[in-house]
Amino acid sequence: MGIPAWVWFVIAVVAAVAGAALLLRDRSRSNSRDRERRRWAALRGWQFAEADPELVATWNSGAIAYYGKGNAVDVVAGSTFTADGRRRVYVFDLDVNGKRPAVIAAVQLRRKHAVVVELWLPSMPFQREHMPELLGPVGQRYAFVSDMAAARALITPDLVDASEEIGGDVTVVWLESDWVLASAPTNAGPSRLERLLRGIGEVADVLDPFDAETDPVGDQGQQPAE
């Protein structure tokens, strides 16, 4: 005996209601994160934008390569002081096909590096197509690099110590061009992101000591696109 049509109708209605509930929950979380990020930016005197369609194209490695290019949403842009001077910073959610797998924090250096250095937690399934070459353990992380000799020159004991302070909830820290970036979990709030910016700021100071004669970073940093 076949299943009555009304049973299938009930199943369809229940599935539709469940899907709508999940959509509303995700939207509520997104709106809450948006408001929290806005308040944080305002308190710091930084700029906020709901999205910046150009920003993610700045980078190609680390979490960007792992999760996909996507878009930058709930973007905070400004500048902050580190021990070796003032540096431009960005914080944004990486949105890939409507999902947000990570929060990206970035601190800018004053000079570019030709080598990419990715420091991954060993618990992360970090393999991907076109993965940089494995250099080996760096503290509690594994280093994957685009140039062995250049990377070895950069990975000093001070850099290892600074990377160890980043935190075990950050899957990858990476150097790319004139930026140090890190990938935090999506539930990272302003207090955690403040600590993360300080942590990667320390990495930036190791890689790029401050030159007192020049400080090109503006008071507010770049404004994100509206």
PDB file of C-alpha atoms in Angstrom:
ATOM      1  CA  MET A   1       0.000   0.000   0.000  1.00  0.00           C
ATOM      2  CA  GLY A   2       1.413   3.378  -1.017  1.00  0.00           C
ATOM      3  CA  ILE A   3       1.922   6.324   1.305  1.00  0.00           C
ATOM      4  CA  PRO A   4      -1.079   8.691   1.183  1.00  0.00           C
ATOM      5  CA  ALA A   5      -0.559  11.958  -0.636  1.00  0.00           C
ATOM      6  CA  TRP A   6      -1.418  13.971   2.464  1.00  0.00           C
ATOM      7  CA  VAL A   7       1.601  12.449   4.259  1.00  0.00           C
ATOM      8  CA  TRP A   8       3.916  13.721   1.553  1.00  0.00           C
ATOM      9  CA  PHE A   9       2.218  17.111   1.788  1.00  0.00           C
ATOM     10  CA  VAL A  10       2.831  17.249   5.550  1.00  0.00           C
ATOM     11  CA  ILE A  11       6.480  16.254   5.079  1.00  0.00           C
ATOM     12  CA  ALA A  12       6.913  18.979   2.476  1.00  0.00           C
ATOM     13  CA  VAL A  13       5.344  21.593   4.757  1.00  0.00           C
ATOM     14  CA  VAL A  14       7.526  20.558   7.713  1.00  0.00           C
ATOM     15  CA  ALA A  15      10.652  20.690   5.540  1.00  0.00           C
ATOM     16  CA  ALA A  16       9.699  24.141   4.249  1.00  0.00           C
ATOM     17  CA  VAL A  17       9.093  25.446   7.779  1.00  0.00           C
ATOM     18  CA  ALA A  18      12.401  24.004   8.997  1.00  0.00           C
ATOM     19  CA  GLY A  19      14.255  25.557   6.080  1.00  0.00           C
ATOM     20  CA  ALA A  20      12.672  28.937   6.724  1.00  0.00           C
ATOM     21  CA  ALA A  21      13.577  28.721  10.407  1.00  0.00           C
ATOM     22  CA  LEU A  22      17.204  27.971   9.564  1.00  0.00           C
ATOM     23  CA  LEU A  23      17.295  30.858   7.100  1.00  0.00           C
ATOM     24  CA  LEU A  24      15.864  33.257   9.681  1.00  0.00           C
ATOM     25  CA  ARG A  25      18.345  32.036  12.297  1.00  0.00           C
ATOM     26  CA  ASP A  26      21.303  32.555   9.958  1.00  0.00           C
ATOM     27  CA  ARG A  27      20.003  35.977   8.980  1.00  0.00           C
ATOM     28  CA  SER A  28      19.574  36.929  12.633  1.00  0.00           C
ATOM     29  CA  ARG A  29      23.135  35.886  13.400  1.00  0.00           C
ATOM     30  CA  SER A  30      24.414  37.856  10.419  1.00  0.00           C
ATOM     31  CA  ASN A  31      22.509  40.973  11.481  1.00  0.00           C
ATOM     32  CA  SER A  32      23.806  40.640  15.039  1.00  0.00           C
ATOM     33  CA  ARG A  33      27.393  40.311  13.808  1.00  0.00           C
ATOM     34  CA  ASP A  34      26.867  43.316  11.534  1.00  0.00           C
ATOM     35  CA  ARG A  35      25.687  45.494  14.451  1.00  0.00           C
ATOM     36  CA  GLU A  36      28.494  44.308  16.714  1.00  0.00           C
ATOM     37  CA  ARG A  37      31.127  45.017  14.074  1.00  0.00           C
ATOM     38  CA  ARG A  38      29.641  48.478  13.408  1.00  0.00           C
ATOM     39  CA  ARG A  39      29.759  49.379  17.107  1.00  0.00           C
ATOM     40  CA  TRP A  40      33.327  48.172  17.408  1.00  0.00           C
ATOM     41  CA  ALA A  41      34.437  50.228  14.396  1.00  0.00           C
ATOM     42  CA  ALA A  42      32.720  53.326  15.780  1.00  0.00           C
ATOM     43  CA  LEU A  43      34.375  52.909  19.182  1.00  0.00           C
ATOM     44  CA  ARG A  44      37.800  52.659  17.552  1.00  0.00           C
ATOM     45  CA  GLY A  45      37.181  55.518  15.130  1.00  0.00           C
ATOM     46  CA  TRP A  46      37.530  53.142  12.198  1.00  0.00           C
ATOM     47  CA  GLN A  47      35.432  52.838   9.050  1.00  0.00           C
ATOM     48  CA  PHE A  48      32.790  50.179   8.505  1.00  0.00           C
ATOM     49  CA  ALA A  49      31.285  48.917   5.256  1.00  0.00           C
ATOM     50  CA  GLU A  50      28.759  46.170   4.690  1.00  0.00           C
ATOM     51  CA  ALA A  51      30.869  44.880   1.802  1.00  0.00           C
ATOM     52  CA  ASP A  52      34.004  45.652  -0.172  1.00  0.00           C
ATOM     53  CA  PRO A  53      33.944  43.816  -3.525  1.00  0.00           C
ATOM     54  CA  GLU A  54      37.606  44.616  -4.293  1.00  0.00           C
ATOM     55  CA  LEU A  55      39.324  43.812  -1.013  1.00  0.00           C
ATOM     56  CA  VAL A  56      39.688  40.028  -1.146  1.00  0.00           C
ATOM     57  CA  ALA A  57      41.413  40.285  -4.537  1.00  0.00           C
ATOM     58  CA  THR A  58      44.390  41.796  -2.672  1.00  0.00           C
ATOM     59  CA  TRP A  59      45.443  38.307  -1.504  1.00  0.00           C
ATOM     60  CA  ASN A  60      45.806  34.828  -2.958  1.00  0.00           C
ATOM     61  CA  SER A  61      47.237  32.652  -0.180  1.00  0.00           C
ATOM     62  CA  GLY A  62      46.432  31.251   3.253  1.00  0.00           C
ATOM     63  CA  ALA A  63      42.748  31.109   4.129  1.00  0.00           C
ATOM     64  CA  ILE A  64      41.835  32.921   0.902  1.00  0.00           C
ATOM     65  CA  ALA A  65      43.302  30.081  -1.158  1.00  0.00           C
ATOM     66  CA  TYR A  66      41.862  27.424   1.155  1.00  0.00           C
ATOM     67  CA  TYR A  67      38.257  28.657   1.299  1.00  0.00           C
ATOM     68  CA  GLY A  68      38.044  30.494  -2.021  1.00  0.00           C
ATOM     69  CA  LYS A  69      38.165  34.147  -3.013  1.00  0.00           C
ATOM     70  CA  GLY A  70      34.627  35.089  -2.088  1.00  0.00           C
ATOM     71  CA  ASN A  71      33.757  38.589  -0.886  1.00  0.00           C
ATOM     72  CA  ALA A  72      34.665  40.734   2.094  1.00  0.00           C
ATOM     73  CA  VAL A  73      31.611  41.612   4.203  1.00  0.00           C
ATOM     74  CA  ASP A  74      31.176  43.452   7.501  1.00  0.00           C
ATOM     75  CA  VAL A  75      34.475  45.175   6.779  1.00  0.00           C
ATOM     76  CA  VAL A  76      36.345  47.249   9.351  1.00  0.00           C
ATOM     77  CA  ALA A  77      39.267  49.370   8.136  1.00  0.00           C
ATOM     78  CA  GLY A  78      41.589  51.638  10.061  1.00  0.00           C
ATOM     79  CA  SER A  79      45.032  51.863  11.585  1.00  0.00           C
ATOM     80  CA  THR A  80      46.449  50.889  14.950  1.00  0.00           C
ATOM     81  CA  PHE A  81      49.687  51.255  16.862  1.00  0.00           C
ATOM     82  CA  THR A  82      52.081  48.369  17.374  1.00  0.00           C
ATOM     83  CA  ALA A  83      55.344  48.415  19.296  1.00  0.00           C
ATOM     84  CA  ASP A  84      57.144  49.493  16.120  1.00  0.00           C
ATOM     85  CA  GLY A  85      54.702  52.078  14.870  1.00  0.00           C
ATOM     86  CA  ARG A  86      51.325  52.614  13.309  1.00  0.00           C
ATOM     87  CA  ARG A  87      49.986  50.117  10.799  1.00  0.00           C
ATOM     88  CA  ARG A  88      46.931  49.805   8.560  1.00  0.00           C
ATOM     89  CA  VAL A  89      44.489  47.044   9.506  1.00  0.00           C
ATOM     90  CA  TYR A  90      41.462  45.292   8.058  1.00  0.00           C
ATOM     91  CA  VAL A  91      39.000  42.886   9.635  1.00  0.00           C
ATOM     92  CA  PHE A  92      36.243  41.255   7.609  1.00  0.00           C
ATOM     93  CA  ASP A  93      34.109  38.168   7.232  1.00  0.00           C
ATOM     94  CA  LEU A  94      35.018  36.052   4.229  1.00  0.00           C
ATOM     95  CA  ASP A  95      31.798  35.246   2.393  1.00  0.00           C
ATOM     96  CA  VAL A  96      32.046  32.349  -0.068  1.00  0.00           C
ATOM     97  CA  ASN A  97      28.842  31.487  -1.920  1.00  0.00           C
ATOM     98  CA  GLY A  98      26.695  32.815   0.908  1.00  0.00           C
ATOM     99  CA  LYS A  99      28.623  31.046   3.683  1.00  0.00           C
ATOM    100  CA  ARG A 100      31.106  32.639   6.047  1.00  0.00           C
ATOM    101  CA  PRO A 101      33.871  30.164   6.891  1.00  0.00           C
ATOM    102  CA  ALA A 102      36.251  32.589   8.605  1.00  0.00           C
ATOM    103  CA  VAL A 103      36.989  36.058   9.880  1.00  0.00           C
ATOM    104  CA  ILE A 104      40.130  37.500   8.320  1.00  0.00           C
ATOM    105  CA  ALA A 105      42.336  40.009  10.127  1.00  0.00           C
ATOM    106  CA  ALA A 106      45.142  41.775   8.258  1.00  0.00           C
ATOM    107  CA  VAL A 107      47.955  44.093   9.317  1.00  0.00           C
ATOM    108  CA  GLN A 108      50.016  45.899   6.701  1.00  0.00           C
ATOM    109  CA  LEU A 109      53.802  46.035   6.544  1.00  0.00           C
ATOM    110  CA  ARG A 110      55.829  48.930   5.163  1.00  0.00           C
ATOM    111  CA  ARG A 111      57.657  46.832   2.595  1.00  0.00           C
ATOM    112  CA  LYS A 112      56.768  43.892   0.405  1.00  0.00           C
ATOM    113  CA  HIS A 113      58.181  40.397   0.731  1.00  0.00           C
ATOM    114  CA  ALA A 114      58.610  38.223  -2.341  1.00  0.00           C
ATOM    115  CA  VAL A 115      58.012  35.028  -0.339  1.00  0.00           C
ATOM    116  CA  VAL A 116      54.707  33.638   0.929  1.00  0.00           C
ATOM    117  CA  VAL A 117      54.856  31.971   4.344  1.00  0.00           C
ATOM    118  CA  GLU A 118      51.784  30.098   5.646  1.00  0.00           C
ATOM    119  CA  LEU A 119      51.773  28.829   9.238  1.00  0.00           C
ATOM    120  CA  TRP A 120      49.037  26.217   9.686  1.00  0.00           C
ATOM    121  CA  LEU A 121      47.826  24.397  12.768  1.00  0.00           C
ATOM    122  CA  PRO A 122      48.596  20.673  12.428  1.00  0.00           C
ATOM    123  CA  SER A 123      44.954  19.847  13.235  1.00  0.00           C
ATOM    124  CA  MET A 124      43.777  21.648  10.103  1.00  0.00           C
ATOM    125  CA  PRO A 125      43.321  19.608   6.879  1.00  0.00           C
ATOM    126  CA  PHE A 126      45.284  22.264   5.039  1.00  0.00           C
ATOM    127  CA  GLN A 127      46.037  20.371   1.840  1.00  0.00           C
ATOM    128  CA  ARG A 128      44.768  22.021  -1.332  1.00  0.00           C
ATOM    129  CA  GLU A 129      45.675  22.231  -4.976  1.00  0.00           C
ATOM    130  CA  HIS A 130      48.835  24.277  -5.588  1.00  0.00           C
ATOM    131  CA  MET A 131      49.833  24.155  -1.907  1.00  0.00           C
ATOM    132  CA  PRO A 132      53.164  25.884  -1.192  1.00  0.00           C
ATOM    133  CA  GLU A 133      56.126  23.674  -0.320  1.00  0.00           C
ATOM    134  CA  LEU A 134      56.336  22.213   3.186  1.00  0.00           C
ATOM    135  CA  LEU A 135      59.237  23.730   5.120  1.00  0.00           C
ATOM    136  CA  GLY A 136      58.527  21.956   8.408  1.00  0.00           C
ATOM    137  CA  PRO A 137      57.429  22.686  11.987  1.00  0.00           C
ATOM    138  CA  VAL A 138      57.584  26.274  13.228  1.00  0.00           C
ATOM    139  CA  GLY A 139      56.672  26.145  16.881  1.00  0.00           C
ATOM    140  CA  GLN A 140      53.251  24.510  17.122  1.00  0.00           C
ATOM    141  CA  ARG A 141      52.493  25.160  13.435  1.00  0.00           C
ATOM    142  CA  TYR A 142      53.645  23.837  10.078  1.00  0.00           C
ATOM    143  CA  ALA A 143      55.216  26.232   7.603  1.00  0.00           C
ATOM    144  CA  PHE A 144      54.395  26.086   3.898  1.00  0.00           C
ATOM    145  CA  VAL A 145      56.418  28.501   1.796  1.00  0.00           C
ATOM    146  CA  SER A 146      56.879  29.648  -1.782  1.00  0.00           C
ATOM    147  CA  ASP A 147      60.659  30.000  -1.465  1.00  0.00           C
ATOM    148  CA  MET A 148      62.680  27.872   0.960  1.00  0.00           C
ATOM    149  CA  ALA A 149      65.774  30.065   1.229  1.00  0.00           C
ATOM    150  CA  ALA A 150      63.851  33.332   1.607  1.00  0.00           C
ATOM    151  CA  ALA A 151      61.515  31.785   4.174  1.00  0.00           C
ATOM    152  CA  ARG A 152      64.352  30.408   6.306  1.00  0.00           C
ATOM    153  CA  ALA A 153      65.845  33.890   6.495  1.00  0.00           C
ATOM    154  CA  LEU A 154      62.549  35.266   7.843  1.00  0.00           C
ATOM    155  CA  ILE A 155      61.659  32.507  10.315  1.00  0.00           C
ATOM    156  CA  THR A 156      63.712  33.617  13.304  1.00  0.00           C
ATOM    157  CA  PRO A 157      63.202  32.665  16.972  1.00  0.00           C
ATOM    158  CA  ASP A 158      61.439  36.000  17.469  1.00  0.00           C
ATOM    159  CA  LEU A 159      58.995  35.180  14.683  1.00  0.00           C
ATOM    160  CA  VAL A 160      58.349  31.738  16.166  1.00  0.00           C
ATOM    161  CA  ASP A 161      57.678  33.293  19.588  1.00  0.00           C
ATOM    162  CA  ALA A 162      55.306  35.879  18.097  1.00  0.00           C
ATOM    163  CA  SER A 163      53.383  33.259  16.106  1.00  0.00           C
ATOM    164  CA  GLU A 164      53.004  31.091  19.221  1.00  0.00           C
ATOM    165  CA  GLU A 165      51.046  33.906  20.886  1.00  0.00           C
ATOM    166  CA  ILE A 166      48.416  34.066  18.127  1.00  0.00           C
ATOM    167  CA  GLY A 167      46.190  31.386  19.676  1.00  0.00           C
ATOM    168  CA  GLY A 168      45.028  27.863  18.980  1.00  0.00           C
ATOM    169  CA  ASP A 169      41.706  29.006  17.510  1.00  0.00           C
ATOM    170  CA  VAL A 170      43.480  30.640  14.558  1.00  0.00           C
ATOM    171  CA  THR A 171      43.916  28.028  11.846  1.00  0.00           C
ATOM    172  CA  VAL A 172      46.475  29.875   9.750  1.00  0.00           C
ATOM    173  CA  VAL A 173      48.713  32.927   9.954  1.00  0.00           C
ATOM    174  CA  TRP A 174      50.403  33.983   6.755  1.00  0.00           C
ATOM    175  CA  LEU A 175      52.732  36.518   5.207  1.00  0.00           C
ATOM    176  CA  GLU A 176      51.840  37.675   1.711  1.00  0.00           C
ATOM    177  CA  SER A 177      53.436  40.661  -0.004  1.00  0.00           C
ATOM    178  CA  ASP A 178      53.200  43.551   2.488  1.00  0.00           C
ATOM    179  CA  TRP A 179      50.567  41.979   4.751  1.00  0.00           C
ATOM    180  CA  VAL A 180      50.395  39.628   7.707  1.00  0.00           C
ATOM    181  CA  LEU A 181      46.994  37.937   7.911  1.00  0.00           C
ATOM    182  CA  ALA A 182      45.213  35.420  10.106  1.00  0.00           C
ATOM    183  CA  SER A 183      42.031  33.370   9.904  1.00  0.00           C
ATOM    184  CA  ALA A 184      39.841  33.352  13.027  1.00  0.00           C
ATOM    185  CA  PRO A 185      36.618  31.429  13.711  1.00  0.00           C
ATOM    186  CA  THR A 186      33.369  33.071  12.670  1.00  0.00           C
ATOM    187  CA  ASN A 187      32.223  33.551  16.275  1.00  0.00           C
ATOM    188  CA  ALA A 188      35.233  35.726  17.119  1.00  0.00           C
ATOM    189  CA  GLY A 189      33.936  38.915  18.724  1.00  0.00           C
ATOM    190  CA  PRO A 190      35.583  42.328  19.031  1.00  0.00           C
ATOM    191  CA  SER A 191      37.617  41.474  22.138  1.00  0.00           C
ATOM    192  CA  ARG A 192      39.097  38.384  20.452  1.00  0.00           C
ATOM    193  CA  LEU A 193      39.743  40.332  17.261  1.00  0.00           C
ATOM    194  CA  GLU A 194      41.517  43.053  19.247  1.00  0.00           C
ATOM    195  CA  ARG A 195      43.848  40.425  20.712  1.00  0.00           C
ATOM    196  CA  LEU A 196      44.329  38.879  17.278  1.00  0.00           C
ATOM    197  CA  LEU A 197      45.309  42.224  15.765  1.00  0.00           C
ATOM    198  CA  ARG A 198      47.828  42.715  18.566  1.00  0.00           C
ATOM    199  CA  GLY A 199      49.202  39.228  17.923  1.00  0.00           C
ATOM    200  CA  ILE A 200      49.666  39.625  14.200  1.00  0.00           C
ATOM    201  CA  GLY A 201      50.915  43.150  14.864  1.00  0.00           C
ATOM    202  CA  GLU A 202      53.757  41.573  16.844  1.00  0.00           C
ATOM    203  CA  VAL A 203      54.491  39.293  13.890  1.00  0.00           C
ATOM    204  CA  ALA A 204      54.507  42.378  11.651  1.00  0.00           C
ATOM    205  CA  ASP A 205      56.963  44.129  13.978  1.00  0.00           C
ATOM    206  CA  VAL A 206      59.346  41.173  13.752  1.00  0.00           C
ATOM    207  CA  LEU A 207      59.180  41.121   9.952  1.00  0.00           C
ATOM    208  CA  ASP A 208      59.146  44.859   9.456  1.00  0.00           C
ATOM    209  CA  PRO A 209      60.765  46.943  12.234  1.00  0.00           C
ATOM    210  CA  PHE A 210      59.608  50.539  12.403  1.00  0.00           C
ATOM    211  CA  ASP A 211      61.601  53.232  10.610  1.00  0.00           C
ATOM    212  CA  ALA A 212      61.192  56.413  12.639  1.00  0.00           C
ATOM    213  CA  GLU A 213      61.875  58.580   9.598  1.00  0.00           C
ATOM    214  CA  THR A 214      58.781  57.424   7.708  1.00  0.00           C
ATOM    215  CA  ASP A 215      55.243  56.557   8.769  1.00  0.00           C
ATOM    216  CA  PRO A 216      53.064  56.447   5.631  1.00  0.00           C
ATOM    217  CA  VAL A 217      49.926  55.118   7.320  1.00  0.00           C
ATOM    218  CA  GLY A 218      47.114  57.655   7.578  1.00  0.00           C
ATOM    219  CA  ASP A 219      45.114  58.222  10.736  1.00  0.00           C
ATOM    220  CA  GLN A 220      42.137  56.256   9.519  1.00  0.00           C
ATOM    221  CA  GLY A 221      43.625  53.918   6.939  1.00  0.00           C
ATOM    222  CA  GLN A 222      41.901  53.198   3.651  1.00  0.00           C
ATOM    223  CA  GLN A 223      38.203  53.547   3.481  1.00  0.00           C
ATOM    224  CA  PRO A 224      36.446  50.365   2.398  1.00  0.00           C
ATOM    225  CA  ALA A 225      34.091  50.534  -0.543  1.00  0.00           C
ATOM    226  CA  GLU A 226      30.493  51.358   0.276  1.00  0.00           C
TER     227      GLU A 226
END
